[in-house]
PDB file of C-alpha atoms in Angstrom:
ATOM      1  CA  UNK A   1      43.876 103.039  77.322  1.00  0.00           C
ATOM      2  CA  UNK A   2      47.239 103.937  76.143  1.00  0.00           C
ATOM      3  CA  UNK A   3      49.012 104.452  80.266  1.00  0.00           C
ATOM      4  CA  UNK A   4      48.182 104.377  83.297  1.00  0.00           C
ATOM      5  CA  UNK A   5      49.696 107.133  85.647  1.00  0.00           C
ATOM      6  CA  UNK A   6      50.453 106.639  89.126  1.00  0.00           C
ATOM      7  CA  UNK A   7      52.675 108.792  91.385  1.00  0.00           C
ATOM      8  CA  UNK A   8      54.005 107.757  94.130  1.00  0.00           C
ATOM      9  CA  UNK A   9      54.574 109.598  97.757  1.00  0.00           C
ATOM     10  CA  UNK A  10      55.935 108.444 100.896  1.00  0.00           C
ATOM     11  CA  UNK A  11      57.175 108.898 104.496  1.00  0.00           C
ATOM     12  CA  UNK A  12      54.687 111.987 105.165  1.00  0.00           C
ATOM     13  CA  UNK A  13      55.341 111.672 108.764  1.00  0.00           C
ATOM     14  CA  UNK A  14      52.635 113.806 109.410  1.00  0.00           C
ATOM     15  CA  UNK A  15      51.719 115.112 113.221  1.00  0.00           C
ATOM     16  CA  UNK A  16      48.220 115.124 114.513  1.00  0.00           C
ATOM     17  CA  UNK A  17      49.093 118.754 116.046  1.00  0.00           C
ATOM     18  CA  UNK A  18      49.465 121.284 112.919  1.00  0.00           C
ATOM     19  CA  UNK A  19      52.858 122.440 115.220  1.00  0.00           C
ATOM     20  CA  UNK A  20      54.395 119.107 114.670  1.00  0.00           C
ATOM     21  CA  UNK A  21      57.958 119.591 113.779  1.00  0.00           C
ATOM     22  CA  UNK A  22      60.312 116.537 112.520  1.00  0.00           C
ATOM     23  CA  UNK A  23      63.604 117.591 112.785  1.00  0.00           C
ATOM     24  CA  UNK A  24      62.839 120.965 112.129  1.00  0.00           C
ATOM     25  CA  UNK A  25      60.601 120.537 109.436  1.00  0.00           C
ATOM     26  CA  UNK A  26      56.320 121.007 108.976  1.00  0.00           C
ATOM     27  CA  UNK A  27      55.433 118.063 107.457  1.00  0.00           C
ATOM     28  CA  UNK A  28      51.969 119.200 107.410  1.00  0.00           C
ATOM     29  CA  UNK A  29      53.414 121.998 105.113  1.00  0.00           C
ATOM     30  CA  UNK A  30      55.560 119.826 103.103  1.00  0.00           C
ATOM     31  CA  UNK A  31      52.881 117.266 102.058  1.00  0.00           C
ATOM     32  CA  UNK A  32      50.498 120.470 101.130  1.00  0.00           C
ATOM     33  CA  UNK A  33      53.326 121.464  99.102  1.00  0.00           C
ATOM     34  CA  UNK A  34      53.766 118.456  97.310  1.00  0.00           C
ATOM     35  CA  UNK A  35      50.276 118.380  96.777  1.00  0.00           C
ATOM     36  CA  UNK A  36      50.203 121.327  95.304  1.00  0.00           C
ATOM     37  CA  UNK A  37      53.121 121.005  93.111  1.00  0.00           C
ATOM     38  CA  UNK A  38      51.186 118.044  91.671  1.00  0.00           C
ATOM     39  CA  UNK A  39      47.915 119.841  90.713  1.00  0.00           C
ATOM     40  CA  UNK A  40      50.855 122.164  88.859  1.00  0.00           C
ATOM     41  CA  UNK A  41      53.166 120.137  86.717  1.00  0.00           C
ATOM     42  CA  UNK A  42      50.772 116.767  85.877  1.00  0.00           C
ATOM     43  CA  UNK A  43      47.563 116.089  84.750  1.00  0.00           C
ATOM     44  CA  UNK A  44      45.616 112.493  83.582  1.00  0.00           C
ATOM     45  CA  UNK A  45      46.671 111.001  87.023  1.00  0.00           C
ATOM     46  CA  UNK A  46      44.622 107.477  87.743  1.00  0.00           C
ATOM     47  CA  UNK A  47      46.154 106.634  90.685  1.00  0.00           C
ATOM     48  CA  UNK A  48      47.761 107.710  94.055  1.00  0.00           C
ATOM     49  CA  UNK A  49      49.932 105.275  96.231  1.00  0.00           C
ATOM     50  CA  UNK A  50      51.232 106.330  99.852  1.00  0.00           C
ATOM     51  CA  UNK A  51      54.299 103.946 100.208  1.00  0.00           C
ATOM     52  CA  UNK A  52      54.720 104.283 104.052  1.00  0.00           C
ATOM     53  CA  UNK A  53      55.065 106.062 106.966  1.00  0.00           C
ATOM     54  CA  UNK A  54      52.066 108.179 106.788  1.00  0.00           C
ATOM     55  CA  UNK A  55      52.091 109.730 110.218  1.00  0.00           C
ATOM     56  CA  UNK A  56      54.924 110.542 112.861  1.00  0.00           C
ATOM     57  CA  UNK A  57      53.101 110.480 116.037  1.00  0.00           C
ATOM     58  CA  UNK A  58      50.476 107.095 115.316  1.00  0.00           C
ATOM     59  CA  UNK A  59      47.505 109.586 115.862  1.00  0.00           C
ATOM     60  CA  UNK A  60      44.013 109.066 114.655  1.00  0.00           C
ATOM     61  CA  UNK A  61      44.051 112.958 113.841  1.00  0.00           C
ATOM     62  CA  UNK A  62      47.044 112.509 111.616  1.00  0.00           C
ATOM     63  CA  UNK A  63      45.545 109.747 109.397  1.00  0.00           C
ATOM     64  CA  UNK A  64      42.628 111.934 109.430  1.00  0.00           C
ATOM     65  CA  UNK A  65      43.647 115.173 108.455  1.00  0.00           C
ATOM     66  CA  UNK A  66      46.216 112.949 105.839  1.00  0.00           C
ATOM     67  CA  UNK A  67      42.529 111.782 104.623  1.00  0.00           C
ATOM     68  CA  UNK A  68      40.833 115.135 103.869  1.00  0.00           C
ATOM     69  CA  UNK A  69      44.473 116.796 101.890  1.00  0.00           C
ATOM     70  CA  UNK A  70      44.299 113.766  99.585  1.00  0.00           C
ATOM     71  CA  UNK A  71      40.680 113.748  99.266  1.00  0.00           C
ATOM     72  CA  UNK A  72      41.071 117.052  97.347  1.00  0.00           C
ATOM     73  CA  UNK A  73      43.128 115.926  95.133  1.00  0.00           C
ATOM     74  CA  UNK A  74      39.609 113.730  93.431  1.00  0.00           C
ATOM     75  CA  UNK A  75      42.387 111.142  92.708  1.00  0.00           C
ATOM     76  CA  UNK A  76      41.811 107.302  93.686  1.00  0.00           C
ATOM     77  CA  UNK A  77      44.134 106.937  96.316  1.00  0.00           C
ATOM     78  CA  UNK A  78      45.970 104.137  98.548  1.00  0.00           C
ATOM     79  CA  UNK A  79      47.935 103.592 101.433  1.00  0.00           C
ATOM     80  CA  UNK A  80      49.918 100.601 102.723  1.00  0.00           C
ATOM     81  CA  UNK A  81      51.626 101.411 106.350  1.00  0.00           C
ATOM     82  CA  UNK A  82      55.027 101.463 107.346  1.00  0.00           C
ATOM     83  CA  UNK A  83      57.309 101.145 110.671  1.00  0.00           C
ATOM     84  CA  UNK A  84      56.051 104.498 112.172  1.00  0.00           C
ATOM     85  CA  UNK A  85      52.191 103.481 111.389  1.00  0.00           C
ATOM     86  CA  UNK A  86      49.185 101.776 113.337  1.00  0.00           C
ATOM     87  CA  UNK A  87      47.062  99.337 110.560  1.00  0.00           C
ATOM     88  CA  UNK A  88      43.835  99.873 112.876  1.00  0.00           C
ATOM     89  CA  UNK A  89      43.715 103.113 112.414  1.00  0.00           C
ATOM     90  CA  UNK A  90      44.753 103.447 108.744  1.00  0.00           C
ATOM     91  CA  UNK A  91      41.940 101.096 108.241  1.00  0.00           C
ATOM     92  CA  UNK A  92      39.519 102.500 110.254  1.00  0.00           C
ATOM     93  CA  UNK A  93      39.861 105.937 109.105  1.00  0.00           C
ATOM     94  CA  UNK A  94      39.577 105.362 105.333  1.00  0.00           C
ATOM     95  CA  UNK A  95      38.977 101.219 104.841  1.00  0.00           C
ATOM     96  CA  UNK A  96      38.675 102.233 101.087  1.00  0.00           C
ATOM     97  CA  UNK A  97      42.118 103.087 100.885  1.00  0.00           C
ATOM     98  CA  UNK A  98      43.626  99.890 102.317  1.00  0.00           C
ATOM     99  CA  UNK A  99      42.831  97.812  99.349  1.00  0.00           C
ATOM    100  CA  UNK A 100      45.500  95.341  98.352  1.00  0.00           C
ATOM    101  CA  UNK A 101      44.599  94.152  94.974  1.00  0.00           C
ATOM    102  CA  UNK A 102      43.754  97.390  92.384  1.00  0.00           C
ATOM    103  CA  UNK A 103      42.802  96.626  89.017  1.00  0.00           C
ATOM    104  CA  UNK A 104      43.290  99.263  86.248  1.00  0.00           C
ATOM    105  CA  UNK A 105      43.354  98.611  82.428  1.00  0.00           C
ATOM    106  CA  UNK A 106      44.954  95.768  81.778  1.00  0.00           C
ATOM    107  CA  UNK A 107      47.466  96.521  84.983  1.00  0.00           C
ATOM    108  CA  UNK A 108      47.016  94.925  88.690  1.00  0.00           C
ATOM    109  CA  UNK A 109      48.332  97.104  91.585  1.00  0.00           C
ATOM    110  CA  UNK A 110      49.264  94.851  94.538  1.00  0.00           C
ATOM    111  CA  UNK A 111      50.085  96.346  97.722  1.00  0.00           C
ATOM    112  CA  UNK A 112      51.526  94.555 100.702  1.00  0.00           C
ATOM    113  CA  UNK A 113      52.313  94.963 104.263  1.00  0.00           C
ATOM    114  CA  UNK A 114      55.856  94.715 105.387  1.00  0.00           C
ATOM    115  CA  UNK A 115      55.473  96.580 108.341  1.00  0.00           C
ATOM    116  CA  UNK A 116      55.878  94.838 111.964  1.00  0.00           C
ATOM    117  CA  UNK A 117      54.105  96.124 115.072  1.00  0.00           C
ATOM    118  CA  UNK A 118      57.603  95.995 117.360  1.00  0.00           C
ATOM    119  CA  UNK A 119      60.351  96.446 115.039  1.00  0.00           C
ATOM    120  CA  UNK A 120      61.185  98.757 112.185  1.00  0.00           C
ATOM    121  CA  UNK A 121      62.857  96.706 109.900  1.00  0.00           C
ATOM    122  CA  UNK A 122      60.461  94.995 107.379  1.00  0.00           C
ATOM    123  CA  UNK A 123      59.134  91.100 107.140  1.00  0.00           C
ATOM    124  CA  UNK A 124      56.121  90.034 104.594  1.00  0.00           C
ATOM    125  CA  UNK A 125      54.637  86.442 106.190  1.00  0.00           C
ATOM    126  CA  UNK A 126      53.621  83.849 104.291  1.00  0.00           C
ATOM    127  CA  UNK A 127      50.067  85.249 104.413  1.00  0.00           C
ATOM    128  CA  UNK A 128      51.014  88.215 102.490  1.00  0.00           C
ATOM    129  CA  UNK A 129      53.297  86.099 100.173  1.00  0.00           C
ATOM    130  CA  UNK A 130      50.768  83.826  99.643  1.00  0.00           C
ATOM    131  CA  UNK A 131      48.247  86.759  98.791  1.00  0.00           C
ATOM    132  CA  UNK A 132      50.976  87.774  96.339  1.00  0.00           C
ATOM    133  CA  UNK A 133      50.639  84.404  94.209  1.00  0.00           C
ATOM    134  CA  UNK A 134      47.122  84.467  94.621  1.00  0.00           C
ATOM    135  CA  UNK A 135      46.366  87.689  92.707  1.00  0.00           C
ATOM    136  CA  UNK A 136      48.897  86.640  90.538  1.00  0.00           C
ATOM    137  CA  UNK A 137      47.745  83.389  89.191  1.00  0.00           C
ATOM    138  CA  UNK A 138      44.844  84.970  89.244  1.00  0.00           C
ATOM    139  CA  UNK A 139      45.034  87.333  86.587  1.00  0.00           C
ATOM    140  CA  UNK A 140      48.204  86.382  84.393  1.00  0.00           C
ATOM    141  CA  UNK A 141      47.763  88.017  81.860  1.00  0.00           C
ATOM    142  CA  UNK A 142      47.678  91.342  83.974  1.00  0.00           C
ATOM    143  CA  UNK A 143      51.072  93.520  83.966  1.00  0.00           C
ATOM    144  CA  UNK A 144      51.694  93.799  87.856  1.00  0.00           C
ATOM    145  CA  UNK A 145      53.303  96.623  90.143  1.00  0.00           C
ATOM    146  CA  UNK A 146      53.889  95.566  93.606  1.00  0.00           C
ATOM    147  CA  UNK A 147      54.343  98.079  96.303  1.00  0.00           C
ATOM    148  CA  UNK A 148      55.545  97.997 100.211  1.00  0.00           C
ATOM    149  CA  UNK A 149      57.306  99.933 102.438  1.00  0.00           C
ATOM    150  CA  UNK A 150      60.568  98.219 102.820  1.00  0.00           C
ATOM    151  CA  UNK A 151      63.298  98.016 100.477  1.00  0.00           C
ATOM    152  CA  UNK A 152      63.729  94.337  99.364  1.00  0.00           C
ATOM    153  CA  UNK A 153      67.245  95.608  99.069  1.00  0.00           C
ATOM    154  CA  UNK A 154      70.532  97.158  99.982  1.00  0.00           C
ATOM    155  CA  UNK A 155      71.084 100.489  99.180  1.00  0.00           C
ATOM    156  CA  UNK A 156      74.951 100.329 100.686  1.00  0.00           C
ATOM    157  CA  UNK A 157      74.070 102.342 103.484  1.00  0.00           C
ATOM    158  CA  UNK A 158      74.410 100.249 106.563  1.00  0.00           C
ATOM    159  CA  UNK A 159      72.334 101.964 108.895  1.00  0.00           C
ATOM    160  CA  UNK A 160      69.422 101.064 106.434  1.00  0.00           C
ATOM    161  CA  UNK A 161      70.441  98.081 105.025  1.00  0.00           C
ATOM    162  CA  UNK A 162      69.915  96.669 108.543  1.00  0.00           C
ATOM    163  CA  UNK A 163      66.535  97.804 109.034  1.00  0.00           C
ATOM    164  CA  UNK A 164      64.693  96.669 105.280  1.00  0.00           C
ATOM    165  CA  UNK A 165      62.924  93.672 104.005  1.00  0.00           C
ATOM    166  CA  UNK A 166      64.364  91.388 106.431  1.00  0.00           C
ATOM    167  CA  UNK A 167      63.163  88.566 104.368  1.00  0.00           C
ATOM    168  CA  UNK A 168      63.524  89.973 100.788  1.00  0.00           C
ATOM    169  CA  UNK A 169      65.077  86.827  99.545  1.00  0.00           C
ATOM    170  CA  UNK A 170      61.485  84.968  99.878  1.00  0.00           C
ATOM    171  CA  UNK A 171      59.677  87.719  98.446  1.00  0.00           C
ATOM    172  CA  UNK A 172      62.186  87.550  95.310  1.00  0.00           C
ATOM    173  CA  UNK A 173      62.082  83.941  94.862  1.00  0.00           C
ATOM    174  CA  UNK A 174      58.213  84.194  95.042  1.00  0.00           C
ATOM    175  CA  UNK A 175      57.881  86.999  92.371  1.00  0.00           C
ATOM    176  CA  UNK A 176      60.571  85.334  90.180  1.00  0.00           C
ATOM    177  CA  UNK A 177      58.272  83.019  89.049  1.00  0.00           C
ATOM    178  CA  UNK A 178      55.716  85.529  87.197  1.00  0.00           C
ATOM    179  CA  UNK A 179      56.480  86.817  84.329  1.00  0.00           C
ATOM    180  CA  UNK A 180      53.794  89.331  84.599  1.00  0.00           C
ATOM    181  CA  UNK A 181      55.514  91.294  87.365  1.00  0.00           C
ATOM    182  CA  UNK A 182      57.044  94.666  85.697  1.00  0.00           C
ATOM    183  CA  UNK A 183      57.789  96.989  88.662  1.00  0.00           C
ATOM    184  CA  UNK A 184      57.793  97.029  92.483  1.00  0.00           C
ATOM    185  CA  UNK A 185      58.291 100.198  94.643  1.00  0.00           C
ATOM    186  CA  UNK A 186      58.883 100.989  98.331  1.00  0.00           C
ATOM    187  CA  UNK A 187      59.665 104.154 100.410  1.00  0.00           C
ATOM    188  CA  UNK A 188      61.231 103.558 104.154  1.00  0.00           C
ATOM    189  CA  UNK A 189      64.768 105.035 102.771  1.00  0.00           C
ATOM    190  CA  UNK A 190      63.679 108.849 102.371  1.00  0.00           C
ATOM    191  CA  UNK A 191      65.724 109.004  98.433  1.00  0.00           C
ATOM    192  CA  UNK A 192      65.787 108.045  95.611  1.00  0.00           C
ATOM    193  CA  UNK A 193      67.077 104.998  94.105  1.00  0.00           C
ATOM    194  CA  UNK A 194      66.520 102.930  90.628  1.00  0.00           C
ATOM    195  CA  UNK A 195      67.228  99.801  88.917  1.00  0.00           C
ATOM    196  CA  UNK A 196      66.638  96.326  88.136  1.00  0.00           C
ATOM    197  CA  UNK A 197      66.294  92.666  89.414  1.00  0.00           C
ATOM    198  CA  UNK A 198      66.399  90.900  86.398  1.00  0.00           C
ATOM    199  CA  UNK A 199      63.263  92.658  84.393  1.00  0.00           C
ATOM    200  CA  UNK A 200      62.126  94.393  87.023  1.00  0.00           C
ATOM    201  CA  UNK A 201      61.762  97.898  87.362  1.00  0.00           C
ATOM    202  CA  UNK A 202      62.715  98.623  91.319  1.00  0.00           C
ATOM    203  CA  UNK A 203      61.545 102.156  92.288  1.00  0.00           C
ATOM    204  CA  UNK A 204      61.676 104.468  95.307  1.00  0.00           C
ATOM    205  CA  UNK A 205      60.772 107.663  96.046  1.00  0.00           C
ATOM    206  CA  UNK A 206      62.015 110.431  97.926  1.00  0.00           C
ATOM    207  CA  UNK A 207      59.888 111.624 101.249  1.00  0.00           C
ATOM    208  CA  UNK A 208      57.584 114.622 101.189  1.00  0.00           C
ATOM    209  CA  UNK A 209      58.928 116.005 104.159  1.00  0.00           C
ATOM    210  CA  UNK A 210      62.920 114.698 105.087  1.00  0.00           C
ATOM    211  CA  UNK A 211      65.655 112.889 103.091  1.00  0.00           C
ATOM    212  CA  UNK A 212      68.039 110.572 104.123  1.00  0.00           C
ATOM    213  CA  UNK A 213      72.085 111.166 103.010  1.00  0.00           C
ATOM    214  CA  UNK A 214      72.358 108.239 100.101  1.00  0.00           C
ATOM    215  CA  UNK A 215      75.407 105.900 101.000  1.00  0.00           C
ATOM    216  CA  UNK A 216      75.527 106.853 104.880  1.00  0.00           C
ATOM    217  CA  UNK A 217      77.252 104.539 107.154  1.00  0.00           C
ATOM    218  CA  UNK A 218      75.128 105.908 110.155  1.00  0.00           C
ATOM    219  CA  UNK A 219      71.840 108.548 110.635  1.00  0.00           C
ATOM    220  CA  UNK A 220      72.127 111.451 108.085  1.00  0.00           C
ATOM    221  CA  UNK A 221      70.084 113.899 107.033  1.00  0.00           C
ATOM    222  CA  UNK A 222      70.622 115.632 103.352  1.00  0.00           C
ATOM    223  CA  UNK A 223      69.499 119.106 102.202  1.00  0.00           C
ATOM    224  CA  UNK A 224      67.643 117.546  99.102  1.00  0.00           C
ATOM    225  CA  UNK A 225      63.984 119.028  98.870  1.00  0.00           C
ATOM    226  CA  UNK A 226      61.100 116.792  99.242  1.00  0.00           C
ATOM    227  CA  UNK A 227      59.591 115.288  95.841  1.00  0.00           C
ATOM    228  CA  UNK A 228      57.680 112.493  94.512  1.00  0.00           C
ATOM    229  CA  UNK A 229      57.928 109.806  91.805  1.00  0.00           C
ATOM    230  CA  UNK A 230      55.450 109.424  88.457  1.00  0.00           C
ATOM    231  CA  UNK A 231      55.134 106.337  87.230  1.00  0.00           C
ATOM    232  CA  UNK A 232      53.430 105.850  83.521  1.00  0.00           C
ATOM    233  CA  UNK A 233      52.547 101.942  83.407  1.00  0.00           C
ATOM    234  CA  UNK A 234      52.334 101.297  79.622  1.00  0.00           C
ATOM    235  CA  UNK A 235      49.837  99.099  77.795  1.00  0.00           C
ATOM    236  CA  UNK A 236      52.863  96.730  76.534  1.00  0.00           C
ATOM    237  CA  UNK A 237      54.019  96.090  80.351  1.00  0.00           C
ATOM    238  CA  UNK A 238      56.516  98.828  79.912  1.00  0.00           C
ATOM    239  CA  UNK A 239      57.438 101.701  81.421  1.00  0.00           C
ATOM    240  CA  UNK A 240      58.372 105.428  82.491  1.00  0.00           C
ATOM    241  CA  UNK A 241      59.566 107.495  85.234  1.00  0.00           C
ATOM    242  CA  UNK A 242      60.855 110.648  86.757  1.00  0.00           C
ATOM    243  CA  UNK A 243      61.242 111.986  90.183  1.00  0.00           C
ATOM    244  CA  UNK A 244      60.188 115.515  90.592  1.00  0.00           C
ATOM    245  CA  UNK A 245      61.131 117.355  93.655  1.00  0.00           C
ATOM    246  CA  UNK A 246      59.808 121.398  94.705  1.00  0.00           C
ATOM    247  CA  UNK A 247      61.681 123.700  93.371  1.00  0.00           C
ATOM    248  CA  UNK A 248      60.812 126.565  95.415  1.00  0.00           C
ATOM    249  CA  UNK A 249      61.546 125.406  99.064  1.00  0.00           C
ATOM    250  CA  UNK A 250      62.209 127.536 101.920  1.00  0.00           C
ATOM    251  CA  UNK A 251      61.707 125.024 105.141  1.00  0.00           C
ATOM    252  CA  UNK A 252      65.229 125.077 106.871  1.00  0.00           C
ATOM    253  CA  UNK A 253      66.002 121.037 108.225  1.00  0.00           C
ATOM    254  CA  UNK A 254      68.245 120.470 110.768  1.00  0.00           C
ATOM    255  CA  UNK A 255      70.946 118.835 109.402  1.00  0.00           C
ATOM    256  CA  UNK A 256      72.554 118.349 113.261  1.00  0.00           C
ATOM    257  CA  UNK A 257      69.706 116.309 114.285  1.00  0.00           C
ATOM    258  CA  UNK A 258      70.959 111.849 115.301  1.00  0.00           C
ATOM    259  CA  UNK A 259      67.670 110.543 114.502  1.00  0.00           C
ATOM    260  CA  UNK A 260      64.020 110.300 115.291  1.00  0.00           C
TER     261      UNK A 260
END
């Protein structure tokens, strides 16, 4: 097996009510878009990941209707949750796509929950941490991409530095210790950002429906179009990436809007 290809999406913020608007824009529409744009431009993908923030109104119809627009795609697919989700329901609605350990060629997908019930910043508990060594002492001499929802970073944007991995300097101190960890990637921050901690790849994608103003000191929306990240894992532990966004857009955001 020469790669493994995985592309990423996040924050679909999806309504159970096809007239769901976020700030102006049809996120039903946007993800179908993005879907679409992805049975265009790749091919040989193994692997779907959901990074986050699936739906924008925590209803069972959302997660469902999410369900049966990725189920055409005849792609293995997962999703972790993120601030604006409900586990239960993610769970309940497709268990298969909850796993947390994915094994594929001689790579091992890991995905976490950072999410808190009450909050919206990010926290992974020594359960999950623990998980985390687990599966990798486990299989060692597995290349490993980790995935969760919350930057384990600062993207020098204040009004989302304060609500990320709240605890990222345990998870770093954790993963430091295995070798075998190549990339991890997270969504939450609605753009795009790239680079490394130490050897690690760190990866995010932009959302399929709004994007956030990089380097904002408060709430702000940017006219970007939605997009989505590939991700070719490599045999050797290495590997590539690109961030493709739609080219032909014509949803207006509103750019006025203080939050959501």
């Amino acid at each position: 097996m020469n790669q493994i290809r995985v592309v990423q999406i996040s924050d679909c913020h999806v309504f159970g009510h096809p007239d769901g608007r976020l700030m102006g824009v049809d996120t039903r529409g946007s993800l179908l878009d993005i879907l679409e744009d992805i049975r265009q431009q790749l091919s040989n993908i193994d692997i779907i990941t959901v990074t986050g923030d699936l739906s924008q109104d925590d209803s069972q119809t959302s997660y469902e209707w999410l369900k049966q627009q990725l189920d055409t795609m005849n792609i293995p697919y997962y999703w972790l949750a993120g601030n604006h989700d409900i586990t239960g329901l993610m769970q309940s609605v497709c268990p298969k796509a909850m796993e947390k350990s994915v094994i594929h060629g001689n790579w091992q997908l890991l995905l976490l929950d950072s999410h808190l019930d009450d909050d919206i910043h990010g926290f992974l508990p020594d359960s999950e941490l623990d998980y985390l060594e687990q599966q990798l002492l486990k299989h060692p001499d597995y290349h490993a991409l980790i995935a969760f929802h919350h930057p384990a970073y600062t993207i020098n944007s204040p009004w989302l530095d304060n609500i990320n991995l709240h605890n990222s300097e345990a998870f770093w101190k954790r993963v430091s210790r295995y070798p075998n960890v190549k990339v991890v990637i997270n969504g939450h921050i609605h753009q795009v950002q790239q680079w490394k901690k130490g050897k690690i790849q760190v990866l995010s994608a932009p959302s399929t429906s709004v994007q956030f103003k990089p380097k904002s000191d408060d709430f702000c929306l940017d006219n970007e179009s939605p997009g989505y990240r590939v991700i070719d894992l490599q045999a050797d532990g290495s590997l590539n990436t690109e961030v493709i966004r739609l080219q032909e857009y014509t949803q207006s955001i509103d750019l006025t809007s203080s939050g959501y």
